[in-house]
mmCIF file of N, CA and C in Angstrom:
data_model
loop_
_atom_site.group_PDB
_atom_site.id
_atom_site.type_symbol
_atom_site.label_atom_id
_atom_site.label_comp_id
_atom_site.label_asym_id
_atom_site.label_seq_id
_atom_site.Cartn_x
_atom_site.Cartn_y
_atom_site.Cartn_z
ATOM 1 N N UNK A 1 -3.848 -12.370 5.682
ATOM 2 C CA UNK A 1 -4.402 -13.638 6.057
ATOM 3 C C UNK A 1 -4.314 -13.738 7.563
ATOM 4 N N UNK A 2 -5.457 -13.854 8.513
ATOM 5 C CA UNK A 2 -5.555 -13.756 9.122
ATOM 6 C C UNK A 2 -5.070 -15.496 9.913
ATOM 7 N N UNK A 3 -4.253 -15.673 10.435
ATOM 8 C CA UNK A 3 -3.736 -16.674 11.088
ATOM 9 C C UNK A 3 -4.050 -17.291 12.597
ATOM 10 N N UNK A 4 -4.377 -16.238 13.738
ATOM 11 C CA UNK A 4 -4.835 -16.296 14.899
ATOM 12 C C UNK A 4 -5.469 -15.468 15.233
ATOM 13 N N UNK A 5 -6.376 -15.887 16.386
ATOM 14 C CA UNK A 5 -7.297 -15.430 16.680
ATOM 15 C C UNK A 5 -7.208 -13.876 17.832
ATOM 16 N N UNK A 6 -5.859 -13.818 18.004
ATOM 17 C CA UNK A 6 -5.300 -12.908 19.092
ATOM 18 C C UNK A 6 -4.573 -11.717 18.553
ATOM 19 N N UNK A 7 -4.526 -10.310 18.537
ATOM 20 C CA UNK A 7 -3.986 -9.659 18.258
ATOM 21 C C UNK A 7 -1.998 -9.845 18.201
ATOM 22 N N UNK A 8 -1.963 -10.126 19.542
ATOM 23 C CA UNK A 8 -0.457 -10.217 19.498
ATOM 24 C C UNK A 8 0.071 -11.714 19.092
ATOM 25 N N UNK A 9 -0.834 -12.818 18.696
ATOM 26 C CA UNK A 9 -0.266 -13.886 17.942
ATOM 27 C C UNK A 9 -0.407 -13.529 16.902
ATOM 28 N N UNK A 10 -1.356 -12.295 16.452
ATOM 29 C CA UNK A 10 -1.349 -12.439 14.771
ATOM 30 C C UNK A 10 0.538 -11.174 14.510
ATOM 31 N N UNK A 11 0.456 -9.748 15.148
ATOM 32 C CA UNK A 11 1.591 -9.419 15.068
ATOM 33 C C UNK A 11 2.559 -10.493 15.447
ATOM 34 N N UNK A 12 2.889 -10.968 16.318
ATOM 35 C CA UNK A 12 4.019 -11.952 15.743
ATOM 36 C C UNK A 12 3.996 -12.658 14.738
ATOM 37 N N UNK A 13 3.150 -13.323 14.394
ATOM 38 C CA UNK A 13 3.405 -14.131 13.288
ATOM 39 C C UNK A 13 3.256 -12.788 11.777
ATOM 40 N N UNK A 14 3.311 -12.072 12.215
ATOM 41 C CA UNK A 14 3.738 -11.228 10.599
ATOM 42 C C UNK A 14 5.355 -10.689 10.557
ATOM 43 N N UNK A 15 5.303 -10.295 12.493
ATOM 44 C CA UNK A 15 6.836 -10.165 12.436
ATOM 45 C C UNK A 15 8.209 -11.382 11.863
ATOM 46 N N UNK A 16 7.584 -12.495 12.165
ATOM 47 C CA UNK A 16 8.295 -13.727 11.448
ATOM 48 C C UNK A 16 8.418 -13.853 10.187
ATOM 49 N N UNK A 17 6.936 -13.717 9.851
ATOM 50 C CA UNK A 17 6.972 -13.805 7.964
ATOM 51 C C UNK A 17 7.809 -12.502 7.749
ATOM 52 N N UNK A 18 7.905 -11.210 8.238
ATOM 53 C CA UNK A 18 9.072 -10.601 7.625
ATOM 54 C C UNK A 18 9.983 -10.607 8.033
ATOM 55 N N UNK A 19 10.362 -11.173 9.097
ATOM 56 C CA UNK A 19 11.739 -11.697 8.985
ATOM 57 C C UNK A 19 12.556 -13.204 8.004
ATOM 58 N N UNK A 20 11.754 -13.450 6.868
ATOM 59 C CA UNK A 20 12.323 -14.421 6.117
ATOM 60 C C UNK A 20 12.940 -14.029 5.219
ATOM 61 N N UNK A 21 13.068 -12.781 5.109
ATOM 62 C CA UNK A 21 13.910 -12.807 3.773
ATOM 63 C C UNK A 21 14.005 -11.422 3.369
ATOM 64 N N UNK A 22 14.745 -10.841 2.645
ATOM 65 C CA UNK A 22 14.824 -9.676 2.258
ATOM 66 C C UNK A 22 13.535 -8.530 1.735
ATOM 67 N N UNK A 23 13.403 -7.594 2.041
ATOM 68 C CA UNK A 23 12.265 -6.779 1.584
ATOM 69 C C UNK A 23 11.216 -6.406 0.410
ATOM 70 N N UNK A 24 13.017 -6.628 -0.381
ATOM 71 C CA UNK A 24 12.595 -6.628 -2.189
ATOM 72 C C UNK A 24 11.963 -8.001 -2.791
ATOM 73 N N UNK A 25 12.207 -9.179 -1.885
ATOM 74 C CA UNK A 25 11.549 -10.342 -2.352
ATOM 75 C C UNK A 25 10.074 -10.564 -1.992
ATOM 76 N N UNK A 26 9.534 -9.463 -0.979
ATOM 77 C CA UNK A 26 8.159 -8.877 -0.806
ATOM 78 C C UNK A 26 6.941 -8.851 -1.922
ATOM 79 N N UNK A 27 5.988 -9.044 -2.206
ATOM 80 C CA UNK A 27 5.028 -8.305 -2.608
ATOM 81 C C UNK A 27 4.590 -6.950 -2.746
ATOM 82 N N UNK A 28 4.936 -5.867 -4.063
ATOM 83 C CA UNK A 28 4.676 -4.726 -4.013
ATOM 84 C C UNK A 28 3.730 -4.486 -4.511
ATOM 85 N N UNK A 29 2.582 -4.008 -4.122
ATOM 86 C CA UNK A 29 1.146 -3.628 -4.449
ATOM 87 C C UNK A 29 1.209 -1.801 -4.057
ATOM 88 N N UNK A 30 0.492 -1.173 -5.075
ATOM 89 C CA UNK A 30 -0.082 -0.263 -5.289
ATOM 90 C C UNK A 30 -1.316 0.054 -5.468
ATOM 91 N N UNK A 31 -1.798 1.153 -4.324
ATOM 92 C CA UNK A 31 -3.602 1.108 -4.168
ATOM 93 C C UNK A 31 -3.592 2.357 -4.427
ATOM 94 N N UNK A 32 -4.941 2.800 -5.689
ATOM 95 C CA UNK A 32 -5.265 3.681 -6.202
ATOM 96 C C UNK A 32 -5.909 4.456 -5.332
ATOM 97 N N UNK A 33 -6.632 5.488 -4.697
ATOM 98 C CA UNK A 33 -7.359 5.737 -3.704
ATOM 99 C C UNK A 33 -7.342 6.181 -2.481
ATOM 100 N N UNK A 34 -6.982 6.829 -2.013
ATOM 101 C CA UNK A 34 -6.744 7.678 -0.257
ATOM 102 C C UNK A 34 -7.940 7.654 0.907
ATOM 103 N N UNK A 35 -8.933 7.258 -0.030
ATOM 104 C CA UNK A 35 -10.261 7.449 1.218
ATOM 105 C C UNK A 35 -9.616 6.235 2.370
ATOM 106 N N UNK A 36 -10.943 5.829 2.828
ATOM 107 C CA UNK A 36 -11.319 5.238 3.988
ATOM 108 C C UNK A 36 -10.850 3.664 3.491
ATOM 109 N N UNK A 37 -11.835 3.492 2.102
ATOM 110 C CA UNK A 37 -11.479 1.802 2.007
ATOM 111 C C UNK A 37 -9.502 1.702 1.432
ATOM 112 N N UNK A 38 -9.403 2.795 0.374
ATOM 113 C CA UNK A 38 -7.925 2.298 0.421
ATOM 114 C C UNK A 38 -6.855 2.491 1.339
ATOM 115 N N UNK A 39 -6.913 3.401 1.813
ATOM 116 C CA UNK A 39 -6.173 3.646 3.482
ATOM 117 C C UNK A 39 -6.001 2.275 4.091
ATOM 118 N N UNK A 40 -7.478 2.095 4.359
ATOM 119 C CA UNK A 40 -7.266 0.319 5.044
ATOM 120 C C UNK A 40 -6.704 -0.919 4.254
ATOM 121 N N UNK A 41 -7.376 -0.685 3.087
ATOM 122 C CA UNK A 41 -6.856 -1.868 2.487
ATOM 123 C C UNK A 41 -4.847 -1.776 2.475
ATOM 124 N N UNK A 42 -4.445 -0.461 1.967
ATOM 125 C CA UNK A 42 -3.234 -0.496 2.020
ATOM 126 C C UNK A 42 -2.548 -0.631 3.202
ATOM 127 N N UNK A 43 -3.099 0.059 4.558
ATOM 128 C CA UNK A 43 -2.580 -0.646 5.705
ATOM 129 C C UNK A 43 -2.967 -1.978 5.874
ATOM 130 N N UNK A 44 -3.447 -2.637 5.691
ATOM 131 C CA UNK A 44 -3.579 -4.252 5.778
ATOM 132 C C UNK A 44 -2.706 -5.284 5.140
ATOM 133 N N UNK A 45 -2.919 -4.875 3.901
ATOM 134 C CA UNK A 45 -1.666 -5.195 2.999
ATOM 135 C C UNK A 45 0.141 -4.674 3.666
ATOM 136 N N UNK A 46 0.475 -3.832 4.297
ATOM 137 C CA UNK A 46 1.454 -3.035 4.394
ATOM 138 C C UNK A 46 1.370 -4.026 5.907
ATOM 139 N N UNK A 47 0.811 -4.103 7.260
ATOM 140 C CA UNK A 47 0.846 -5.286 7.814
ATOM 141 C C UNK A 47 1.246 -6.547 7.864
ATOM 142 N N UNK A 48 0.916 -6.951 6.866
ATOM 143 C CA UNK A 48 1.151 -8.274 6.827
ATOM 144 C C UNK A 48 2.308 -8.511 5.499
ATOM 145 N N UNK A 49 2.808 -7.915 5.447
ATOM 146 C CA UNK A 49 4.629 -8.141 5.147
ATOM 147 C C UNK A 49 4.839 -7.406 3.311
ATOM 148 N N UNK A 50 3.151 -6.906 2.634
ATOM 149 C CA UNK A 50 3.743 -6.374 1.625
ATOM 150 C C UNK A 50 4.345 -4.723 1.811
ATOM 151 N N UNK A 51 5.035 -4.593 0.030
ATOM 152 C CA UNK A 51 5.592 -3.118 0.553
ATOM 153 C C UNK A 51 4.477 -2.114 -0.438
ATOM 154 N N UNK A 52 3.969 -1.420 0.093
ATOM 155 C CA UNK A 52 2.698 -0.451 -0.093
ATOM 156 C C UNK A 52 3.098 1.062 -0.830
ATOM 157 N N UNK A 53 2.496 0.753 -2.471
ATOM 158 C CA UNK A 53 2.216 2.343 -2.054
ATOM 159 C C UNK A 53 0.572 3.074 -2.154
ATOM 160 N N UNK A 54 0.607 3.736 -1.590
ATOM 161 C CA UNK A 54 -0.628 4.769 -1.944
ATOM 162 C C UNK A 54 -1.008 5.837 -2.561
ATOM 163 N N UNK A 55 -1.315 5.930 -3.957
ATOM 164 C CA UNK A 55 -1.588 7.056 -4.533
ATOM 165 C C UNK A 55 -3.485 7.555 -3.985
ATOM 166 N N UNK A 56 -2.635 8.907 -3.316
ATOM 167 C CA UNK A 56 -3.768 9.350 -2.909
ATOM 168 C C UNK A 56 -4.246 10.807 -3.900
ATOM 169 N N UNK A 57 -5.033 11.637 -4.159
ATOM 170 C CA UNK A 57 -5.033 12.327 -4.985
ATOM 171 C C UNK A 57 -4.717 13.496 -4.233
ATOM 172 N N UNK A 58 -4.845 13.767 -2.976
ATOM 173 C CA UNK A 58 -4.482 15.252 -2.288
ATOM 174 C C UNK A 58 -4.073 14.575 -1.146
ATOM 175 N N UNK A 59 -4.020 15.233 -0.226
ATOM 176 C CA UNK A 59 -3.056 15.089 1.238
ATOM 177 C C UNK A 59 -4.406 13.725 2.345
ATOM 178 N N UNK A 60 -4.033 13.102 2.784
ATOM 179 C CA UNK A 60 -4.603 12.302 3.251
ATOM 180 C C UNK A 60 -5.179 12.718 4.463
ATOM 181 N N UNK A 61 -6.137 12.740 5.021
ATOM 182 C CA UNK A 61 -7.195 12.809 6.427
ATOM 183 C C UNK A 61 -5.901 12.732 7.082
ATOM 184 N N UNK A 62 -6.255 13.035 8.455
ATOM 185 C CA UNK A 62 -5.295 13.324 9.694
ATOM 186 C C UNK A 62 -4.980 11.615 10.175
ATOM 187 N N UNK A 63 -6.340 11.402 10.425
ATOM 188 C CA UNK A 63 -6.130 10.305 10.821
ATOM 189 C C UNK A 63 -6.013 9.082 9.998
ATOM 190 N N UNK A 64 -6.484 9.398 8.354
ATOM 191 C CA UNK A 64 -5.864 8.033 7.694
ATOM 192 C C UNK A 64 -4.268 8.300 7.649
ATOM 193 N N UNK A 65 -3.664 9.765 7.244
ATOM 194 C CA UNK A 65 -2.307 9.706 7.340
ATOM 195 C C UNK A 65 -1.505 8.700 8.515
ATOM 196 N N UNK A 66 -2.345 9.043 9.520
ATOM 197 C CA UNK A 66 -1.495 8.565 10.720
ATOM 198 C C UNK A 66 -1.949 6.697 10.771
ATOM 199 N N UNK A 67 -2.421 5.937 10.477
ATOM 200 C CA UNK A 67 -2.676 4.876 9.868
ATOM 201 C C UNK A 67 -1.638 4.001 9.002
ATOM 202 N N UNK A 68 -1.823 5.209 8.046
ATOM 203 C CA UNK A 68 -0.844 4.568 6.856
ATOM 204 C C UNK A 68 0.751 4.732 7.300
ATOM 205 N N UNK A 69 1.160 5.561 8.408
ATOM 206 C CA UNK A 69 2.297 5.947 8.331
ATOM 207 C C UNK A 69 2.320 5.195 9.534
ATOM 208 N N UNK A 70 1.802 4.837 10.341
ATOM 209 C CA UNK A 70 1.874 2.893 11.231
ATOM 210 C C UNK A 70 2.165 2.122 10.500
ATOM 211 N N UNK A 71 1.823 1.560 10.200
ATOM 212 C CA UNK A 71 1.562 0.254 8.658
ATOM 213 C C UNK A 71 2.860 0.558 8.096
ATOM 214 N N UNK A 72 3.410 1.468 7.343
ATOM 215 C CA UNK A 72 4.811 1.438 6.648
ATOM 216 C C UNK A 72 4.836 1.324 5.607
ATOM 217 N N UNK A 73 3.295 2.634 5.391
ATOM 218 C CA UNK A 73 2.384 2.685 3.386
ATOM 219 C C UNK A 73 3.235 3.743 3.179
ATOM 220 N N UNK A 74 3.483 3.863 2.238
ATOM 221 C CA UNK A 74 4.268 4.971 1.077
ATOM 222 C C UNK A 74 3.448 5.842 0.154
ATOM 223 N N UNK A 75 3.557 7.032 0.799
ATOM 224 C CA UNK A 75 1.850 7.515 0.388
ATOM 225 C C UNK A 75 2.148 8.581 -0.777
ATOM 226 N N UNK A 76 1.810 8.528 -2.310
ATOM 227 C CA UNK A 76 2.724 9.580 -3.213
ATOM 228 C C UNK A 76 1.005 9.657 -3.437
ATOM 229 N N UNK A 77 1.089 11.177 -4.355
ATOM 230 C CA UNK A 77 0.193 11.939 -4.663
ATOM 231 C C UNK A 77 0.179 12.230 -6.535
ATOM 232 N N UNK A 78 0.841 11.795 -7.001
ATOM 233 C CA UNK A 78 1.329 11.502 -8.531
ATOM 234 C C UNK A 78 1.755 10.233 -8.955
ATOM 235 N N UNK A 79 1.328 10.308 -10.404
ATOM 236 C CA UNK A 79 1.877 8.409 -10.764
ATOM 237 C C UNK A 79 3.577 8.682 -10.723
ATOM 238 N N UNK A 80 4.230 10.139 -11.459
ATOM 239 C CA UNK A 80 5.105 10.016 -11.488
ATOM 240 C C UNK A 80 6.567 9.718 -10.669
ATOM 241 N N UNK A 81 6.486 9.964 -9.590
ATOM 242 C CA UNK A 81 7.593 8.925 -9.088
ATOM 243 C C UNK A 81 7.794 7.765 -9.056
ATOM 244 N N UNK A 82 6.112 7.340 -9.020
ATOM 245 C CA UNK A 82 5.633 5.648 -8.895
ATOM 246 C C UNK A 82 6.916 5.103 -10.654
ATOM 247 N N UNK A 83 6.076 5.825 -11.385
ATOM 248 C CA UNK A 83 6.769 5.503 -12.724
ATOM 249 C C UNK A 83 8.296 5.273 -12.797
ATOM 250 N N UNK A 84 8.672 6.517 -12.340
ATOM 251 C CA UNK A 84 10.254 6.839 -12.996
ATOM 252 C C UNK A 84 10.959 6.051 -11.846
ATOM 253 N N UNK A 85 10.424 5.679 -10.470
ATOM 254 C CA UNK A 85 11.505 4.491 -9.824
ATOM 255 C C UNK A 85 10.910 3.247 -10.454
ATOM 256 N N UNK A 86 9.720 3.177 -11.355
ATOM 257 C CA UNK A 86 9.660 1.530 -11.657
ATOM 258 C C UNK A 86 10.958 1.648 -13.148
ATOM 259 N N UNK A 87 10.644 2.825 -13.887
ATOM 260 C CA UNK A 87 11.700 2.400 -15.605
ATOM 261 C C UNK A 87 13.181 2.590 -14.742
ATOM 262 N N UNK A 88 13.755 3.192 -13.544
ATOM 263 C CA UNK A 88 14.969 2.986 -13.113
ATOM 264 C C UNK A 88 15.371 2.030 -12.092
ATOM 265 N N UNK A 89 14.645 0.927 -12.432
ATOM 266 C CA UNK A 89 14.504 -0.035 -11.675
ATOM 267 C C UNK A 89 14.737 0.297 -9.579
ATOM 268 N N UNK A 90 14.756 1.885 -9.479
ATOM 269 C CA UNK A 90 15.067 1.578 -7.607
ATOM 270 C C UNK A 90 13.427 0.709 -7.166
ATOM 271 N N UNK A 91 12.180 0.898 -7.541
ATOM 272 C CA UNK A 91 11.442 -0.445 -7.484
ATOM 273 C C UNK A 91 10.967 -1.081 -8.577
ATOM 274 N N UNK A 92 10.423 -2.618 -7.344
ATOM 275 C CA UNK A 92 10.708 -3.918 -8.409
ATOM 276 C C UNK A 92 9.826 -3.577 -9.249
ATOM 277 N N UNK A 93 9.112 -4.416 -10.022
ATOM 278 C CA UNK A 93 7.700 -4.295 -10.616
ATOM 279 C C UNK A 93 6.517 -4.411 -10.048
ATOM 280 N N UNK A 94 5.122 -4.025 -10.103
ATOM 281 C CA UNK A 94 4.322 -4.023 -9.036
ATOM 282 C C UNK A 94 3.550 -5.086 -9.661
ATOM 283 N N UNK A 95 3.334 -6.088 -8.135
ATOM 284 C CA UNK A 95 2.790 -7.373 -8.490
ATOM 285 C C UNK A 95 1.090 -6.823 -8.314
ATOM 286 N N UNK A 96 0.200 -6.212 -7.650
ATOM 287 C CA UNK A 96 -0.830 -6.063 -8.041
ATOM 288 C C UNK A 96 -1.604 -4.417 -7.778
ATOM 289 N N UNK A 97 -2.366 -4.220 -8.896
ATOM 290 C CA UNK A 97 -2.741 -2.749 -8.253
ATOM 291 C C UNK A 97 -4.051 -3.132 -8.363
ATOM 292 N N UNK A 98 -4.628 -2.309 -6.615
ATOM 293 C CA UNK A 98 -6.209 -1.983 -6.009
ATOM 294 C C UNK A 98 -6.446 -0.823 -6.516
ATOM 295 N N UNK A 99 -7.585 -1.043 -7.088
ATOM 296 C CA UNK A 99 -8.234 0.631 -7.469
ATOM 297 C C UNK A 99 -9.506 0.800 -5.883
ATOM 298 N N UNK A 100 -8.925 1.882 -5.583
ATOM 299 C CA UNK A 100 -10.201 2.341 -4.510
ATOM 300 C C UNK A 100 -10.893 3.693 -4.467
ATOM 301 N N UNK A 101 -11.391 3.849 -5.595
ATOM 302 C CA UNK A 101 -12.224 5.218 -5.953
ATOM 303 C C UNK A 101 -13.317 4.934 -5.828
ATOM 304 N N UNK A 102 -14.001 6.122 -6.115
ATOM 305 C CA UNK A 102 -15.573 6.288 -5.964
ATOM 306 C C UNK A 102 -15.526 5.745 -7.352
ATOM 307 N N UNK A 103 -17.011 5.431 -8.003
ATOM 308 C CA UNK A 103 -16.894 5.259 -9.041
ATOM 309 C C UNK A 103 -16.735 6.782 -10.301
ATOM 310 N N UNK A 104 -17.352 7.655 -10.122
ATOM 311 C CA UNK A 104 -17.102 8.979 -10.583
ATOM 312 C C UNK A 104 -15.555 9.497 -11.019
ATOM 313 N N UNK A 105 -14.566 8.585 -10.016
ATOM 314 C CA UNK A 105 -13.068 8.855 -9.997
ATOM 315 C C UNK A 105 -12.592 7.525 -11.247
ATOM 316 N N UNK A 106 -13.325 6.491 -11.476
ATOM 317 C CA UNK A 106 -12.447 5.710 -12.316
ATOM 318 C C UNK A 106 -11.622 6.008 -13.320
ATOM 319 N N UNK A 107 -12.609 6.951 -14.405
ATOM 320 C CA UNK A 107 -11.926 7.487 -15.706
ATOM 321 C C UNK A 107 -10.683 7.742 -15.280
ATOM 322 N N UNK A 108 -10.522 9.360 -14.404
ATOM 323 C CA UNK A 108 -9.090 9.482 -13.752
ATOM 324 C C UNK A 108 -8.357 8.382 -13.285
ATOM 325 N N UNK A 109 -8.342 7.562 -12.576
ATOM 326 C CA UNK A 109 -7.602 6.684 -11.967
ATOM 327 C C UNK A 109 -7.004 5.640 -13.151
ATOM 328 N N UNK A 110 -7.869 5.518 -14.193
ATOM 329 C CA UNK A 110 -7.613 4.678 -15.102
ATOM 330 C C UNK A 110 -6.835 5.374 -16.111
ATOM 331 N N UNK A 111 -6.526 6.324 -16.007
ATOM 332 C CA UNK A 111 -5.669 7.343 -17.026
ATOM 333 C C UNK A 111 -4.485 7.780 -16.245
ATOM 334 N N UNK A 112 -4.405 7.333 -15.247
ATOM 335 C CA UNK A 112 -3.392 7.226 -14.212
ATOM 336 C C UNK A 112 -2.848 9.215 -14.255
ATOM 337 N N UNK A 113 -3.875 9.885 -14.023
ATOM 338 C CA UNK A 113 -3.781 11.309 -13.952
ATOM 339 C C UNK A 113 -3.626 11.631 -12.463
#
């Protein structure tokens, strides 16, 4: 949510909103997708105070890597870690997941392969 009209009033005011409160009381969203639109969307999200991950299906562009790894996105390449830290509770539950595939990729993404 875009709040001001200025780059460095909008970073401060995200640095504030995360400074209210602990990390885990965050918003954890998970974005399906590595291209161009989920890269951004997950750095945007990962900006503005949620905690991000990114399932990308292979190694991410040079420069979306370096993007996402600004932002403070968590970039896994399998559901399974995503999984086995959600059933051992080290994370919370994920409050929303972005699918950002081509459409050709849904089946997969939706079978969480």
């Amino acid at each position: 949510r875009k709040l001001f009209g200025r780059p460095e009033e909008q970073r401060a005011a995200n640095a504030r909103a995360r400074s209210r409160g602990p990390r885990e009381a965050w918003m954890v969203h998970l974005v399906v997708g590595g291209g161009i639109v989920g890269t951004f969307l997950a750095s945007t999200l990962a900006k503005n105070g949620g905690r991000v991950l990114l399932k990308a299906r292979s190694a991410l562009r040079k420069e979306a890597a370096l993007v996402a790894a600004k932002a403070g996105v968590e970039v896994v390449q399998s559901f399974e870690p995503v999984v086995e830290r959600l059933r051992t509770g080290a994370l919370p539950q994920l409050d929303a997941i972005f699918i950002a595939t081509k459409t050709y990729s849904l089946a997969e993404a939706a079978s969480c392969s």
